[in-house]
Every structure is written in C-alpha cells, then in structure tokens.
Coordinates of C-alpha atoms in Angstrom, one line a residue:
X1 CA 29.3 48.6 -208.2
X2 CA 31.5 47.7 -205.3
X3 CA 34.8 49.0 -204.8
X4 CA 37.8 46.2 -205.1
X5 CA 40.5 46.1 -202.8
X6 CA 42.7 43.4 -200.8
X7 CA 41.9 40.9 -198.1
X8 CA 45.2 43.1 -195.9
X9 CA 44.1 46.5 -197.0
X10 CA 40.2 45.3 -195.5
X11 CA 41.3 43.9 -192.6
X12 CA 42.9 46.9 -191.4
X13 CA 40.4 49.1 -192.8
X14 CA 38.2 46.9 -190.5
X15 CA 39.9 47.5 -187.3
X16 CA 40.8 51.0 -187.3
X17 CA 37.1 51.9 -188.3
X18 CA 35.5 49.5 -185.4
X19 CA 38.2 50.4 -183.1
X20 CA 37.8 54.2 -183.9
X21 CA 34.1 54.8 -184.0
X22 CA 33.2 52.7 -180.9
X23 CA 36.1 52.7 -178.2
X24 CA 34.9 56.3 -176.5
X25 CA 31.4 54.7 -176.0
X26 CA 33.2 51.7 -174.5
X27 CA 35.4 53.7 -172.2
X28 CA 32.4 55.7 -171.4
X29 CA 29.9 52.5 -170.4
X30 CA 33.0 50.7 -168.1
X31 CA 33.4 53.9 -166.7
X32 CA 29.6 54.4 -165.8
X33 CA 29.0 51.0 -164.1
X34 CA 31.8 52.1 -161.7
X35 CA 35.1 51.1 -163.3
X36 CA 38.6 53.8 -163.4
X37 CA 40.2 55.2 -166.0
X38 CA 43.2 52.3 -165.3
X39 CA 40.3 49.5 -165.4
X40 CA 38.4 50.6 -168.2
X41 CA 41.7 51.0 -170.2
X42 CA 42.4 47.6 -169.2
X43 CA 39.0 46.4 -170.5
X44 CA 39.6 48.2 -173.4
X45 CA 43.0 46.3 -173.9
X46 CA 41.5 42.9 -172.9
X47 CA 38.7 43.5 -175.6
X48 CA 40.9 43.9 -178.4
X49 CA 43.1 41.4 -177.6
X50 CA 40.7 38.7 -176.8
X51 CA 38.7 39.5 -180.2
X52 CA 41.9 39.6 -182.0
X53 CA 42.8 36.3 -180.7
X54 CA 39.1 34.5 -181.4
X55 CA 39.2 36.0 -184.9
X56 CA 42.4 34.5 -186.0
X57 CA 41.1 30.7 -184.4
X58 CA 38.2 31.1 -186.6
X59 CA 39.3 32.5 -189.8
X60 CA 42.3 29.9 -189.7
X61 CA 40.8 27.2 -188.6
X62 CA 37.6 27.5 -190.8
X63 CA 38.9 30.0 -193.5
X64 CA 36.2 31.8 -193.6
X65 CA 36.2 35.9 -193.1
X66 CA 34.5 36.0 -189.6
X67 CA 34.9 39.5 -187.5
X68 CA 34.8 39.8 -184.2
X69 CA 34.2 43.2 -182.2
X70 CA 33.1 44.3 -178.7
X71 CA 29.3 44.9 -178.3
X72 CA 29.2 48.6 -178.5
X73 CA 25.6 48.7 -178.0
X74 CA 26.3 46.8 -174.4
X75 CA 28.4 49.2 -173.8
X76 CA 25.8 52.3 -174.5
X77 CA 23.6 50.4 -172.5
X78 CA 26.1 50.4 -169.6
X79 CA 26.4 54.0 -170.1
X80 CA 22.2 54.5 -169.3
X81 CA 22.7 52.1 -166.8
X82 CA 25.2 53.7 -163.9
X83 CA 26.5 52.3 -160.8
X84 CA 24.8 48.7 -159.9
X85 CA 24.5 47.5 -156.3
X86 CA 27.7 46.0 -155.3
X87 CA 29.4 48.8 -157.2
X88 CA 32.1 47.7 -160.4
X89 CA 32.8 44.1 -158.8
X90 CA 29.3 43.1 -159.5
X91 CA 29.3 44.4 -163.0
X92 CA 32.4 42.6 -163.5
X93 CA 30.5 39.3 -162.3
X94 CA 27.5 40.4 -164.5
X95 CA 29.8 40.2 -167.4
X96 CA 30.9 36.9 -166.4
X97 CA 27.6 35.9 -166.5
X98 CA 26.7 37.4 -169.7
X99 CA 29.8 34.8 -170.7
X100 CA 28.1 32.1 -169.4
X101 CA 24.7 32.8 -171.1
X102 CA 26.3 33.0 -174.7
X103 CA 28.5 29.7 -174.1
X104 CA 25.1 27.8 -173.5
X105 CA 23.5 29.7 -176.1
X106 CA 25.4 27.7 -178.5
X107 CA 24.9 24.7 -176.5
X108 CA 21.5 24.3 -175.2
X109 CA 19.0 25.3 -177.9
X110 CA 16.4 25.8 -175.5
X111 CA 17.8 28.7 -174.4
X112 CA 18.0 30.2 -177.6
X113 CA 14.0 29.8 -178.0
X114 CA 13.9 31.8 -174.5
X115 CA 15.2 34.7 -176.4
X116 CA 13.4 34.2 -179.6
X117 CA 10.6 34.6 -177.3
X118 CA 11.8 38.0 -177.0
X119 CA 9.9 40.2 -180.1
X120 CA 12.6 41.3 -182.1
X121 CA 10.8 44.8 -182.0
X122 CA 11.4 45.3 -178.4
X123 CA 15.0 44.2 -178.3
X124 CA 15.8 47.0 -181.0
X125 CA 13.2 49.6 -179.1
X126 CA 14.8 48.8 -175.6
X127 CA 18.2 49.6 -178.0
X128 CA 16.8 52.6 -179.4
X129 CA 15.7 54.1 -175.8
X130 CA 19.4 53.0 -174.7
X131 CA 20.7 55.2 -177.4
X132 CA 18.7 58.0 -177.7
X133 CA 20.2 59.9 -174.4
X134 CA 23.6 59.3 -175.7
X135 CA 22.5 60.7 -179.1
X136 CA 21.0 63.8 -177.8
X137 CA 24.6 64.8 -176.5
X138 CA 26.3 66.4 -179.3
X139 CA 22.7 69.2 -179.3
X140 CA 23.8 69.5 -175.8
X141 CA 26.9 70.0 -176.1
X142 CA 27.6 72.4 -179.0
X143 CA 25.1 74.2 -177.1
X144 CA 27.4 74.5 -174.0
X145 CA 31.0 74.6 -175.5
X146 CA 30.4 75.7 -179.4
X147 CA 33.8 76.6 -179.7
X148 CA 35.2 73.4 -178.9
X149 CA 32.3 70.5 -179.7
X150 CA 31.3 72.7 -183.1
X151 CA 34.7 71.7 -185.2
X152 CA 34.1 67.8 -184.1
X153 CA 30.3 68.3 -185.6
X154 CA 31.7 70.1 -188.9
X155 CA 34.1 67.8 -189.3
X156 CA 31.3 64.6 -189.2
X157 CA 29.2 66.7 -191.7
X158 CA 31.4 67.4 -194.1
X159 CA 32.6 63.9 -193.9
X160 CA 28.8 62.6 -194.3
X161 CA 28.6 63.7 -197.8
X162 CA 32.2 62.6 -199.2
X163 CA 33.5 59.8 -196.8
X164 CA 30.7 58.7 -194.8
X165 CA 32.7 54.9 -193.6
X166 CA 35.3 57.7 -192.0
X167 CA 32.9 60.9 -190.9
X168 CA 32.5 58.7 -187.2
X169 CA 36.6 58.5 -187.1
X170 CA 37.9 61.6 -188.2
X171 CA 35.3 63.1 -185.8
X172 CA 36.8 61.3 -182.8
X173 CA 40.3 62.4 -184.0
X174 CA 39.2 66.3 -184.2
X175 CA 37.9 65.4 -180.4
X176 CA 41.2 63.9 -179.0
X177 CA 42.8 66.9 -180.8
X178 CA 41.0 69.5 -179.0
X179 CA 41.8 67.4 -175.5
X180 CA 45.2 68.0 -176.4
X181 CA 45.2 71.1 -176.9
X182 CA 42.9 71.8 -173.8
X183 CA 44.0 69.5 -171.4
X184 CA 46.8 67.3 -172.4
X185 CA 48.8 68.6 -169.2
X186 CA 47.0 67.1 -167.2
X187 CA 48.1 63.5 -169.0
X188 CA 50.3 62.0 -167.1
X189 CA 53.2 60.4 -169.1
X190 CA 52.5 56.8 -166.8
X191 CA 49.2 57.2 -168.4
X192 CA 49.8 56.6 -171.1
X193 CA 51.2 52.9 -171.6
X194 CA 48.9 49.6 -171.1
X195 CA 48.7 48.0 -168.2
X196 CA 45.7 45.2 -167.1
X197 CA 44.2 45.6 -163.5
X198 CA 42.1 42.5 -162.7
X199 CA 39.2 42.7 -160.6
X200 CA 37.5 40.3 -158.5
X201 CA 33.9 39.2 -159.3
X202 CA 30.9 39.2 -157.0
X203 CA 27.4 38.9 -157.9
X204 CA 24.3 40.6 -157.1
X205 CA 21.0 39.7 -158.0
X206 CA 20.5 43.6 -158.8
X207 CA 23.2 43.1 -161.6
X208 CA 21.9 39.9 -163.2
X209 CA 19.1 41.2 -163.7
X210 CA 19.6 44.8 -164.5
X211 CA 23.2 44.4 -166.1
X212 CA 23.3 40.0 -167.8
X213 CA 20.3 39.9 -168.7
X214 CA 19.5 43.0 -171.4
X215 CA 23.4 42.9 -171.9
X216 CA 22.8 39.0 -173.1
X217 CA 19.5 40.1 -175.2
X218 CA 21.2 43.3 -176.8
X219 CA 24.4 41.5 -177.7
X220 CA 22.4 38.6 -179.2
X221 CA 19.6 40.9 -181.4
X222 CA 22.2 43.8 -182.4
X223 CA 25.8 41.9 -182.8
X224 CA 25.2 38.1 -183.4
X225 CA 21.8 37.1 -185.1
X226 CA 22.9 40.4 -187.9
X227 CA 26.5 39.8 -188.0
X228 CA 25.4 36.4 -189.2
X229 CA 22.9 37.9 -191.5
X230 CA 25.4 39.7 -192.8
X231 CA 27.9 36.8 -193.4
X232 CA 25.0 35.2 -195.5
X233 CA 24.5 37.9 -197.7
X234 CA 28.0 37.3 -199.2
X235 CA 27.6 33.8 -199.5
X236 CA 29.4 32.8 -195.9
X237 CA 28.2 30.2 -193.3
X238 CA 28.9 30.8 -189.5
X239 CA 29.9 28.3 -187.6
X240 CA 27.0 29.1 -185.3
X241 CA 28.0 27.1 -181.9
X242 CA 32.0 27.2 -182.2
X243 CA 31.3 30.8 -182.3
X244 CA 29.4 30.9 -179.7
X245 CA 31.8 29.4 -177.6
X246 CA 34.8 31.3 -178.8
X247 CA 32.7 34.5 -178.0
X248 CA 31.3 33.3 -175.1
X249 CA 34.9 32.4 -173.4
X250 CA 36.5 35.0 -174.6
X251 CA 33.7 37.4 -172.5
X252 CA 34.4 34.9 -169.5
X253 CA 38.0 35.7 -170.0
X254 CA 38.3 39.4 -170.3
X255 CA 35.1 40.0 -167.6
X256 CA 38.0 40.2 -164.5
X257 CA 40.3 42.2 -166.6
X258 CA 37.4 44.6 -167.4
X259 CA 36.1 44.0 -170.8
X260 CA 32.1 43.8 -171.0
X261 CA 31.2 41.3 -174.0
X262 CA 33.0 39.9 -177.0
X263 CA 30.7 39.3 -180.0
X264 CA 30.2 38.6 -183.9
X265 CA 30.7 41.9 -185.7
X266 CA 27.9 43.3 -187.7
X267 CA 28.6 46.3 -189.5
X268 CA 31.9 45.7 -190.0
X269 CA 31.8 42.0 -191.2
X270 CA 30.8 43.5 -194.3
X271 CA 34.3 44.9 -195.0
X272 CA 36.2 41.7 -194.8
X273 CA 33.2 39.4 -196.2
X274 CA 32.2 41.3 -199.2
X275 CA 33.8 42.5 -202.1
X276 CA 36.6 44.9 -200.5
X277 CA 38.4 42.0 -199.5
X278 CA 39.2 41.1 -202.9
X279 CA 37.8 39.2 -205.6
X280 CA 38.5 35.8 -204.4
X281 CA 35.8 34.8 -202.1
X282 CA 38.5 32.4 -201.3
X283 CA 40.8 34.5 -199.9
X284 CA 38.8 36.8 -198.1
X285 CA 39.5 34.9 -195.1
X286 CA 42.9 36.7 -195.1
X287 CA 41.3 39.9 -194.1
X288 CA 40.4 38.5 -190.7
X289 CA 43.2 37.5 -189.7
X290 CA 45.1 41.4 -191.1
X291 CA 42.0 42.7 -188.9
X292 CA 43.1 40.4 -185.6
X293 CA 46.7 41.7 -186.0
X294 CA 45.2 45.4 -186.7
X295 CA 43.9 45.0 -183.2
X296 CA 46.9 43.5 -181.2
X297 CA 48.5 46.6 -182.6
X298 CA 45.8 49.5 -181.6
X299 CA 45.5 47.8 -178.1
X300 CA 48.6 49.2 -177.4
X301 CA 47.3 52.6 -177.2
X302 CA 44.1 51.7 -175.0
X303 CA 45.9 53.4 -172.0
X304 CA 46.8 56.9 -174.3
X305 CA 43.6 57.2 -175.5
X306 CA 41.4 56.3 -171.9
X307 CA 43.8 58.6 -170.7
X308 CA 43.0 61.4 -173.0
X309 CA 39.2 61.1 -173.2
X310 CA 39.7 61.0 -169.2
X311 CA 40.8 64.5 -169.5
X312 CA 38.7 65.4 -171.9
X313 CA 36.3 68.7 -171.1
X314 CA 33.0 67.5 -170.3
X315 CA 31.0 67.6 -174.0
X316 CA 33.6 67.3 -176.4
X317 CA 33.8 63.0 -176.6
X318 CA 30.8 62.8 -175.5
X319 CA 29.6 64.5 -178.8
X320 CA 31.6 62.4 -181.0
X321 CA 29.9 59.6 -178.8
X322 CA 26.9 60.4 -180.1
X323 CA 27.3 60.8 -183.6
X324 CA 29.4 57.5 -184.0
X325 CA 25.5 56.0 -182.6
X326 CA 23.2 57.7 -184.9
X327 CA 23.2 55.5 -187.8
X328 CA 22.4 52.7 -185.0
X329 CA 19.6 54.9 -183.2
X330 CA 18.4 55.1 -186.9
X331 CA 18.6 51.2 -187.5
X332 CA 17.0 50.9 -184.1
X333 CA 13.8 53.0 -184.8
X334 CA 13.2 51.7 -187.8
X335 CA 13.2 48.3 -186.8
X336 CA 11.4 48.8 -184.1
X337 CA 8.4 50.5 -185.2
X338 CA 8.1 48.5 -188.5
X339 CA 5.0 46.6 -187.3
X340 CA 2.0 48.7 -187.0
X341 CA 0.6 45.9 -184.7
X342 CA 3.6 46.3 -182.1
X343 CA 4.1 49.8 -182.3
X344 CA 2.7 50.9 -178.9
X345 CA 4.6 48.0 -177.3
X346 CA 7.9 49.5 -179.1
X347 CA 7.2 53.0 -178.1
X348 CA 6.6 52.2 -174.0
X349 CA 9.5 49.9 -174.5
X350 CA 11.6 53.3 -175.8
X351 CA 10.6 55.4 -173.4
X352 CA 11.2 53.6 -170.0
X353 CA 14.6 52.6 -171.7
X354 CA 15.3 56.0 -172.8
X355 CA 13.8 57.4 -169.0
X356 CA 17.0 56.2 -167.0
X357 CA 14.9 54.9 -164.3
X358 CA 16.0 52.4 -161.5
X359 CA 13.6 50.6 -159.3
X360 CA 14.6 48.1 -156.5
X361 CA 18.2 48.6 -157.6
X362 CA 17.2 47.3 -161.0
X363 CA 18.4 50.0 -164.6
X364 CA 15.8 50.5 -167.3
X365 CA 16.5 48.6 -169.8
X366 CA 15.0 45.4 -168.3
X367 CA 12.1 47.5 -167.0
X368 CA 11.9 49.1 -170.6
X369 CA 11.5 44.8 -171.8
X370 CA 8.7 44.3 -169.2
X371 CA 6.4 47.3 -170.2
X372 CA 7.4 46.5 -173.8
X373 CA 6.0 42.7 -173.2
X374 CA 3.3 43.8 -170.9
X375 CA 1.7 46.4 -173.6
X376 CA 1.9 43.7 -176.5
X377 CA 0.5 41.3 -174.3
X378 CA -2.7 43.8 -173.7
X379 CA -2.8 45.2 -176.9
X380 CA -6.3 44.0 -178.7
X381 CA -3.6 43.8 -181.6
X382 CA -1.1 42.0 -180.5
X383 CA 0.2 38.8 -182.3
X384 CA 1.5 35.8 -180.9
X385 CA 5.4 36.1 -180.5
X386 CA 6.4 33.7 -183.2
X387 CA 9.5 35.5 -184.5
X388 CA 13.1 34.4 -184.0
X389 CA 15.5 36.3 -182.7
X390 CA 18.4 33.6 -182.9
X391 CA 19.3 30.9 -185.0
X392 CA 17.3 27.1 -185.2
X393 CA 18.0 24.3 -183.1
X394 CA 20.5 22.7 -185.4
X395 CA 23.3 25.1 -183.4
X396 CA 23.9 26.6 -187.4
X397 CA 22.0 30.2 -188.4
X398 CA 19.6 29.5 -191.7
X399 CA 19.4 32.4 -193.2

C-alpha cells in the first residue's frame, strides 16, 4: 500500500532528497574537469535555479507532475573523467554542446535513432564502470580515517533498515557535521553566500568527444528515457519534445555559469507522480511546482555547502559520495549484464570505463563505448542492435 500525503509536502520532500543525496557528487565532478570551489558553487546554483524554473513552465503550463533534476550520473562521470585539454573552458563548451545535442534530440528524430543505436546494455555498463571507482571510496576511506568516515557509514546503515528514502541524506548531514567540527575554520564567512562566476566557452575536439558525447548518451539512457518510464507508470504522458527543449536550453543556459546538464528526473519523479502527492492524480501537478520553489530556496546555500565540502578532510564526502551511488551502481549492473548474449560486451565496456584511462586526450568512458561495441560486434553471439534507447519518431515516448 502506498503511503498518502500532499502534492506541497511531495514536492518538498522531492527536492531536499535530490538536492541532498546528489549535490556532493555534483560539486565533486565540476570540480574534477577543472572548475573552483566559486565556479562549481555557481554551477551548483545555476542548476537548481534553472531546473526550478523549467519545472514550474511545465507543470503549469501542462499540469502535469514533471521533475526536473541535474544529471548526477554526468556528473560521476565528470568525476572519472578529470582535467580535458583546454582545461575548465572547454568543459564548459562541452556542456554547451551537450545542450545542443538534447535540443535537437527533440527535434530531429534521426538523431534519436543514432543513440538508440547505442545497446542499452552498454550505456548502463559504461555507467556502472563510471560509478564503481566512486563507489569503492567509502571501503577506502573508513579504512584511512575510521574515526571520522565510520559515524557517516553507521549512520546510512542504520538508516537502510528504517528510512531507506533518507539513509543517502542524513549520511551527507553526519559528513558536513564532522567538516565542521574538523575544519570549519578554515570557512571563510565570504564563502559562504551565492555568487555566479561566468566562464567563457571554447571547444576542443578532445572535450566533444571525451566530455558531449558520453555526457549526451548517459543523460539520455539514465535521466530521460527512465524518468519518462517512470511518469508512465502512474498514468502521466511527457511532453517528449517541449521537454526536450526546456532541458536542452536550460543546459545551454547554465553551461557558462557552470552547471553541467539539466534533465528529466528519474528516481525522484516518482515522489510527485505517484501516490505521495495525494490522491488526486489531478492535482499532483502541484507538487512540481512546491518542488521548483523547494529548489530556488536550497540554492541559496550552494556557496555554504561547496564551501564546506571544500574543506572537507579528504575521505569524509567522498564516502557519503559513494553511498548516495550505490543503489545506481546496483541498477547499473543489473541492467547491464541482463542479456547473456551481451554480457562480454557489458563487461569490457565496465572495465575500460571503470580503468580511468585517457588516450589521445580522450576519458574512458567513450573508449569504454567503443570496446563495448567492438566486442558485441565480434561476439559469435551478438544480436543485431534493435533496441531503443529513446523515444519513437512521433517526438512523444510510448511507453
């Protein structure tokens, strides 16, 4: 049975859990492709705002319950990815680019059969090798600095068992806790409030093709094909190309203030779509638009909280990181190795992801997609690609 509640009480419930279990891994990915503390707590800012703002056009202008959210497994990927060639300009243009693609997605349907082309197996195993190194931190860790990374474990344990939606942020609250206590000296009060720093784009063929492109295919195959999914599961239809667009320009927009991709929500569209938002399928709408002002309100404090995981002792956010990732490592693999038949494409595809490699200036996670289509392609097993990874010509998602 499914617990009853209010389209305001969802939407904020909404928020604060994306927001909370996701911004450290966002901070952490901006902050690996070469962006500041000021510029990733910019894009942090930008992110929420701009999602906040295409959430309330769609829910009032369609009333329907549609959640927006950043693409936290871009930003993971960003993490295994580093510094690109031409340093955080270039991944600022690479976002812009990533913009660009998911505008035209919803306009030109052939580009939407290039990434169905894509086997959705190897889009969640480049994910899952993305993931896994980020995953492995809180072992690390609590190996290094028990006394400090072990009370942020405990404290996602015992949460597991008795409030799993909250386990992810109560962990990251334990985490900021202990920065405060170790290190919030060395926070300076200017820190703290939010500011925007806007960056210049340039481009570099190096970040197209190791930063747009499996930015564009992990965005589409974790955020937008199963945040749509997930909207027709309670009966909701997603106005597939408007959404598109609003996504897509909102990523164009924030790109030079630092934010990495805007995108449909997934995991928590099922707070304001389903029956938490009420009884009145009606009304559920409402909950979008309490989540949108949820997030106006929490981007306030993007430049206290970049600030305090700045200062943070190596270990201590990256564990709670980690565990905010699992259940999506988990997703990952099991999607990824449900085909017998494309099970050694999968695993190669894991493993050059998961390997960190960079060749000719290029990250692993578009290396990881052409091993992963180079083994299915010799595999005496292999099928022919005829999955779809995005939704039909029509510009609206059919399932």
């Amino acid at each position: 049975m499914h617990e009853q509640g209010t389209p305001v009480t969802a939407g904020v419930v909404a928020a604060v859990v994306g927001f909370s279990s996701s911004f450290v891994v966002v901070l952490a990915g901006l902050t690996a492709v070469g962006a500041t503390p000021a510029q990733a707590a910019s894009g942090l800012l930008a992110l929420c705002v701009a999602q906040a703002l295409g959430m309330l056009w769609l829910a009032l202008r369609h009333r329907t319950p549609v959640s927006l959210a950043w693409s936290t497994p871009g930003a993971a990927l960003l993490v295994t990815t580093g510094a690109v060639q031409g340093g955080w300009p270039a991944a600022v243009g690479a976002f812009v680019a990533t913009g660009v693609l998911v505008v035209l997605t919803g306009l030109v349907p052939r580009l939407g059969d290039l990434v169905a082309a894509i086997p959705p197996s190897l889009a969640r195993a480049m994910l899952a090798g993305v993931l896994l190194p980020l995953c492995v931190e809180p072992v690390l860790a609590l190996a290094d600095s028990p006394a400090m990374v072990a009370p942020v474990v405990l404290t996602w344990l015992v949460l597991q068992r008795r409030a799993a939606r909250w386990a992810v942020p109560a962990a990251l609250v334990v985490a900021l806790v202990v920065v405060v206590v170790t290190a919030g000296d060395a926070v300076a009060a200017g820190d703290l409030l939010p500011t925007l720093a806007l960056t210049a784009p340039t481009w570099s063929w190096q970040a197209m093709v190791g930063v747009t492109l499996p930015l564009y295919v992990v965005t589409m195959a974790s955020q937008n094909v199963p945040g749509v999914a997930v909207m027709g599961s309670f009966g909701y239809r997603v106005p597939w190309r408007e959404s598109m667009g609003v996504t897509g320009i909102g990523t164009l927009l924030v790109a030079p203030l630092g934010g990495h991709a805007v995108n449909l929500a997934a995991i928590t569209a099922a707070l304001t779509a389903g029956p938490a938002a009420g009884s009145d399928r009606d009304q559920r709408w409402r909950a979008s638009v309490s989540a949108a002002l949820t997030y106006l309100v929490l981007a306030a404090g993007a430049g206290a909280l970049t600030a305090l995981v700045a200062a943070a002792p190596d270990g201590v956010v990256q564990s709670a990181a980690g565990l905010a990732l699992l259940g999506t490592l988990a997703a990952s693999l099991s999607d990824s190795l449900a085909d017998p038949a494309d099970r050694l494409a999968a695993i190669g595809c894991l493993v050059v992801a998961a390997s960190g490699v960079s060749i000719l200036g290029v990250g692993a996670a578009f290396w990881a997609l052409v091993v992963g289509l180079v083994l299915r392609r010799v595999s005496p097993s292999a099928p022919s690609p005829t999955s779809s990874a995005v939704p039909a010509r029509s510009g609206t998602h059919r399932r």
